[in-house]
PDB file of C-alpha atoms in Angstrom:
ATOM      1  CA  UNK A  28     214.315 118.781 -14.919  1.00 50.00           C
ATOM      2  CA  UNK A  29     212.114 121.700 -13.734  1.00 52.00           C
ATOM      3  CA  UNK A  30     212.069 119.898 -10.478  1.00 51.00           C
ATOM      4  CA  UNK A  31     216.254 120.129 -10.140  1.00 46.00           C
ATOM      5  CA  UNK A  32     216.460 123.775 -11.559  1.00 38.00           C
ATOM      6  CA  UNK A  33     213.993 124.685  -8.901  1.00 39.00           C
ATOM      7  CA  UNK A  34     215.913 123.271  -6.063  1.00 45.00           C
ATOM      8  CA  UNK A  35     219.020 124.701  -7.362  1.00 40.00           C
ATOM      9  CA  UNK A  36     217.598 128.182  -7.495  1.00 39.00           C
ATOM     10  CA  UNK A  37     216.332 127.752  -4.166  1.00 44.00           C
ATOM     11  CA  UNK A  38     219.877 126.417  -2.817  1.00 42.00           C
ATOM     12  CA  UNK A  39     221.580 129.412  -4.473  1.00 40.00           C
ATOM     13  CA  UNK A  40     218.914 132.084  -3.294  1.00 42.00           C
ATOM     14  CA  UNK A  41     219.442 130.465   0.523  1.00 46.00           C
ATOM     15  CA  UNK A  42     222.903 130.485   0.043  1.00 42.00           C
ATOM     16  CA  UNK A  43     223.313 134.017  -0.804  1.00 41.00           C
ATOM     17  CA  UNK A  44     220.728 135.399   1.943  1.00 45.00           C
ATOM     18  CA  UNK A  45     222.707 133.043   4.608  1.00 46.00           C
ATOM     19  CA  UNK A  46     226.087 134.655   3.737  1.00 44.00           C
ATOM     20  CA  UNK A  47     224.893 137.928   3.559  1.00 51.00           C
ATOM     21  CA  UNK A  48     224.239 138.050   7.018  1.00 76.00           C
ATOM     22  CA  UNK A  49     226.861 138.620   9.421  1.00 91.00           C
ATOM     23  CA  UNK A  50     226.606 137.144  13.051  1.00 95.00           C
ATOM     24  CA  UNK A  51     228.915 138.901  15.310  1.00 97.00           C
ATOM     25  CA  UNK A  52     229.392 139.037  18.799  1.00 96.00           C
ATOM     26  CA  UNK A  53     227.825 142.236  21.209  1.00 97.00           C
ATOM     27  CA  UNK A  54     231.754 143.097  22.252  1.00 96.00           C
ATOM     28  CA  UNK A  55     232.878 143.327  18.472  1.00 97.00           C
ATOM     29  CA  UNK A  56     229.727 145.860  17.602  1.00 97.00           C
ATOM     30  CA  UNK A  57     232.285 148.801  17.699  1.00 97.00           C
ATOM     31  CA  UNK A  58     234.403 146.990  14.793  1.00 97.00           C
ATOM     32  CA  UNK A  59     231.656 146.558  12.395  1.00 98.00           C
ATOM     33  CA  UNK A  60     230.209 150.241  12.047  1.00 98.00           C
ATOM     34  CA  UNK A  61     227.748 150.701   9.319  1.00 98.00           C
ATOM     35  CA  UNK A  62     227.383 146.879   8.487  1.00 97.00           C
ATOM     36  CA  UNK A  63     224.135 145.095   9.101  1.00 97.00           C
ATOM     37  CA  UNK A  64     224.844 142.284  11.348  1.00 98.00           C
ATOM     38  CA  UNK A  65     222.878 139.975  13.791  1.00 98.00           C
ATOM     39  CA  UNK A  66     224.097 140.079  17.528  1.00 98.00           C
ATOM     40  CA  UNK A  67     223.002 137.853  19.991  1.00 96.00           C
ATOM     41  CA  UNK A  68     223.194 138.892  23.811  1.00 97.00           C
ATOM     42  CA  UNK A  69     221.570 139.387  26.902  1.00 97.00           C
ATOM     43  CA  UNK A  70     219.234 142.658  27.775  1.00 98.00           C
ATOM     44  CA  UNK A  71     220.741 143.556  31.082  1.00 98.00           C
ATOM     45  CA  UNK A  72     219.180 147.188  31.745  1.00 98.00           C
ATOM     46  CA  UNK A  73     216.472 148.856  29.942  1.00 98.00           C
ATOM     47  CA  UNK A  74     215.210 152.432  29.836  1.00 98.00           C
ATOM     48  CA  UNK A  75     212.283 154.186  28.547  1.00 98.00           C
ATOM     49  CA  UNK A  76     212.350 157.942  28.113  1.00 97.00           C
ATOM     50  CA  UNK A  77     209.239 159.976  28.388  1.00 94.00           C
ATOM     51  CA  UNK A  78     207.566 161.883  26.606  1.00 94.00           C
ATOM     52  CA  UNK A  79     209.274 160.758  24.034  1.00 96.00           C
ATOM     53  CA  UNK A  80     208.759 157.447  24.163  1.00 96.00           C
ATOM     54  CA  UNK A  81     211.942 156.383  23.161  1.00 98.00           C
ATOM     55  CA  UNK A  82     213.489 152.759  24.569  1.00 98.00           C
ATOM     56  CA  UNK A  83     217.048 151.949  25.393  1.00 98.00           C
ATOM     57  CA  UNK A  84     218.001 148.266  25.636  1.00 98.00           C
ATOM     58  CA  UNK A  85     221.641 147.637  26.747  1.00 98.00           C
ATOM     59  CA  UNK A  86     223.098 144.361  25.934  1.00 98.00           C
ATOM     60  CA  UNK A  87     226.108 142.974  27.245  1.00 96.00           C
ATOM     61  CA  UNK A  88     226.178 144.692  30.448  1.00 97.00           C
ATOM     62  CA  UNK A  89     224.588 147.387  32.390  1.00 97.00           C
ATOM     63  CA  UNK A  90     224.718 151.030  31.695  1.00 96.00           C
ATOM     64  CA  UNK A  91     226.902 152.475  31.103  1.00 96.00           C
ATOM     65  CA  UNK A  92     228.924 149.908  30.359  1.00 96.00           C
ATOM     66  CA  UNK A  93     226.995 148.101  28.033  1.00 97.00           C
ATOM     67  CA  UNK A  94     228.621 146.408  24.745  1.00 97.00           C
ATOM     68  CA  UNK A  95     225.951 147.464  22.810  1.00 98.00           C
ATOM     69  CA  UNK A  96     222.688 149.922  22.895  1.00 98.00           C
ATOM     70  CA  UNK A  97     219.548 148.512  20.956  1.00 98.00           C
ATOM     71  CA  UNK A  98     216.971 151.768  20.256  1.00 98.00           C
ATOM     72  CA  UNK A  99     213.562 151.875  19.615  1.00 98.00           C
ATOM     73  CA  UNK A 100     212.431 155.372  18.559  1.00 98.00           C
ATOM     74  CA  UNK A 101     209.092 156.465  20.200  1.00 97.00           C
ATOM     75  CA  UNK A 102     207.071 156.401  16.917  1.00 97.00           C
ATOM     76  CA  UNK A 103     207.944 152.640  16.344  1.00 98.00           C
ATOM     77  CA  UNK A 104     207.326 151.735  19.988  1.00 97.00           C
ATOM     78  CA  UNK A 105     203.642 151.292  19.467  1.00 96.00           C
ATOM     79  CA  UNK A 106     204.661 148.531  16.726  1.00 98.00           C
ATOM     80  CA  UNK A 107     205.624 146.420  19.460  1.00 97.00           C
ATOM     81  CA  UNK A 108     202.951 143.867  20.805  1.00 96.00           C
ATOM     82  CA  UNK A 109     204.363 144.681  24.208  1.00 97.00           C
ATOM     83  CA  UNK A 110     206.414 146.962  26.082  1.00 97.00           C
ATOM     84  CA  UNK A 111     209.869 146.525  24.865  1.00 98.00           C
ATOM     85  CA  UNK A 112     211.427 147.743  27.872  1.00 98.00           C
ATOM     86  CA  UNK A 113     209.591 145.192  30.039  1.00 98.00           C
ATOM     87  CA  UNK A 114     209.251 142.447  27.714  1.00 98.00           C
ATOM     88  CA  UNK A 115     212.931 142.019  26.739  1.00 98.00           C
ATOM     89  CA  UNK A 116     214.568 142.678  30.276  1.00 97.00           C
ATOM     90  CA  UNK A 117     216.957 140.008  31.414  1.00 97.00           C
ATOM     91  CA  UNK A 118     216.232 137.811  28.249  1.00 97.00           C
ATOM     92  CA  UNK A 119     218.481 136.651  25.282  1.00 97.00           C
ATOM     93  CA  UNK A 120     217.786 138.215  22.342  1.00 97.00           C
ATOM     94  CA  UNK A 121     219.183 138.264  18.524  1.00 97.00           C
ATOM     95  CA  UNK A 122     218.876 141.744  17.087  1.00 98.00           C
ATOM     96  CA  UNK A 123     219.478 142.285  13.547  1.00 98.00           C
ATOM     97  CA  UNK A 124     220.264 145.892  12.299  1.00 98.00           C
ATOM     98  CA  UNK A 125     223.068 148.582  11.086  1.00 98.00           C
ATOM     99  CA  UNK A 126     225.815 149.232  13.608  1.00 98.00           C
ATOM    100  CA  UNK A 127     226.192 153.086  14.228  1.00 98.00           C
ATOM    101  CA  UNK A 128     228.290 154.841  16.762  1.00 98.00           C
ATOM    102  CA  UNK A 129     226.872 157.289  19.303  1.00 97.00           C
ATOM    103  CA  UNK A 130     229.228 159.371  21.117  1.00 95.00           C
ATOM    104  CA  UNK A 131     231.729 156.278  20.985  1.00 95.00           C
ATOM    105  CA  UNK A 132     229.149 153.670  21.826  1.00 96.00           C
ATOM    106  CA  UNK A 133     227.889 151.307  19.448  1.00 98.00           C
ATOM    107  CA  UNK A 134     224.143 150.883  18.895  1.00 98.00           C
ATOM    108  CA  UNK A 135     221.543 149.480  16.659  1.00 98.00           C
ATOM    109  CA  UNK A 136     218.437 151.529  15.752  1.00 98.00           C
ATOM    110  CA  UNK A 137     215.474 149.275  15.066  1.00 98.00           C
ATOM    111  CA  UNK A 138     212.033 150.115  13.759  1.00 98.00           C
ATOM    112  CA  UNK A 139     210.143 147.041  13.321  1.00 98.00           C
ATOM    113  CA  UNK A 140     209.812 144.265  15.810  1.00 98.00           C
ATOM    114  CA  UNK A 141     211.089 141.510  13.206  1.00 98.00           C
ATOM    115  CA  UNK A 142     214.379 143.110  13.739  1.00 98.00           C
ATOM    116  CA  UNK A 143     214.737 141.381  17.588  1.00 98.00           C
ATOM    117  CA  UNK A 144     213.748 138.137  18.959  1.00 97.00           C
ATOM    118  CA  UNK A 145     213.786 136.184  22.022  1.00 96.00           C
ATOM    119  CA  UNK A 146     216.618 134.008  21.437  1.00 89.00           C
ATOM    120  CA  UNK A 147     215.967 130.110  21.680  1.00 76.00           C
ATOM    121  CA  UNK A 148     218.531 129.930  24.673  1.00 68.00           C
ATOM    122  CA  UNK A 149     216.436 132.337  26.468  1.00 53.00           C
ATOM    123  CA  UNK A 150     216.906 132.565  30.418  1.00 51.00           C
ATOM    124  CA  UNK A 151     214.339 134.672  31.769  1.00 49.00           C
ATOM    125  CA  UNK A 152     215.741 134.736  35.344  1.00 49.00           C
ATOM    126  CA  UNK A 153     215.566 138.194  36.298  1.00 49.00           C
ATOM    127  CA  UNK A 154     218.531 140.156  36.333  1.00 48.00           C
ATOM    128  CA  UNK A 155     219.674 142.097  39.634  1.00 52.00           C
ATOM    129  CA  UNK A 156     222.467 144.644  39.604  1.00 52.00           C
ATOM    130  CA  UNK A 157     225.323 143.759  42.179  1.00 51.00           C
ATOM    131  CA  UNK A 158     224.687 147.650  44.077  1.00 52.00           C
ATOM    132  CA  UNK A 159     221.113 146.953  44.367  1.00 49.00           C
ATOM    133  CA  UNK A 160     219.783 149.704  42.369  1.00 49.00           C
TER     134      UNK A 160
END
C-alpha cells in the first residue's frame, strides 16, 4: 500500500513539474513576456562586453536580427566552467528563464549555468556570417 501511495505521489509531483514548464520557440518569445519558459535554439552570435564581463548570446539569428538574447551578467559569468561566449557559439542550446523586454527585443537573463544546456541535437559546426564578418 505504501509503495502504491509513493508511486502516485511521485507521478503527481512529476506531472505538476512538467506542466509548470512551458516550452516555446524563440520566434514566440515576445508573446510570453514575464513568463518562465524553456527555449531551444541555435546560438548564432555572441558578445563579451569588457570591463563589465556581461555576455550576450543571440539565438535564432545574428545580432541585430536575433529572435532572443540570453544575458549573463558579469558577476555570474565566473559560475560557468567555460567562457559562455566561446562555449555556446554555434551550438544548439536549451535555456530556461523569464522572458523580459529590452528595448523592444525579448531576452532572458540567466544567473546560473543550470539554466542553459547544450541540446542533445547539438550541431557544433561553426556558423559563419554571409557577409564575411
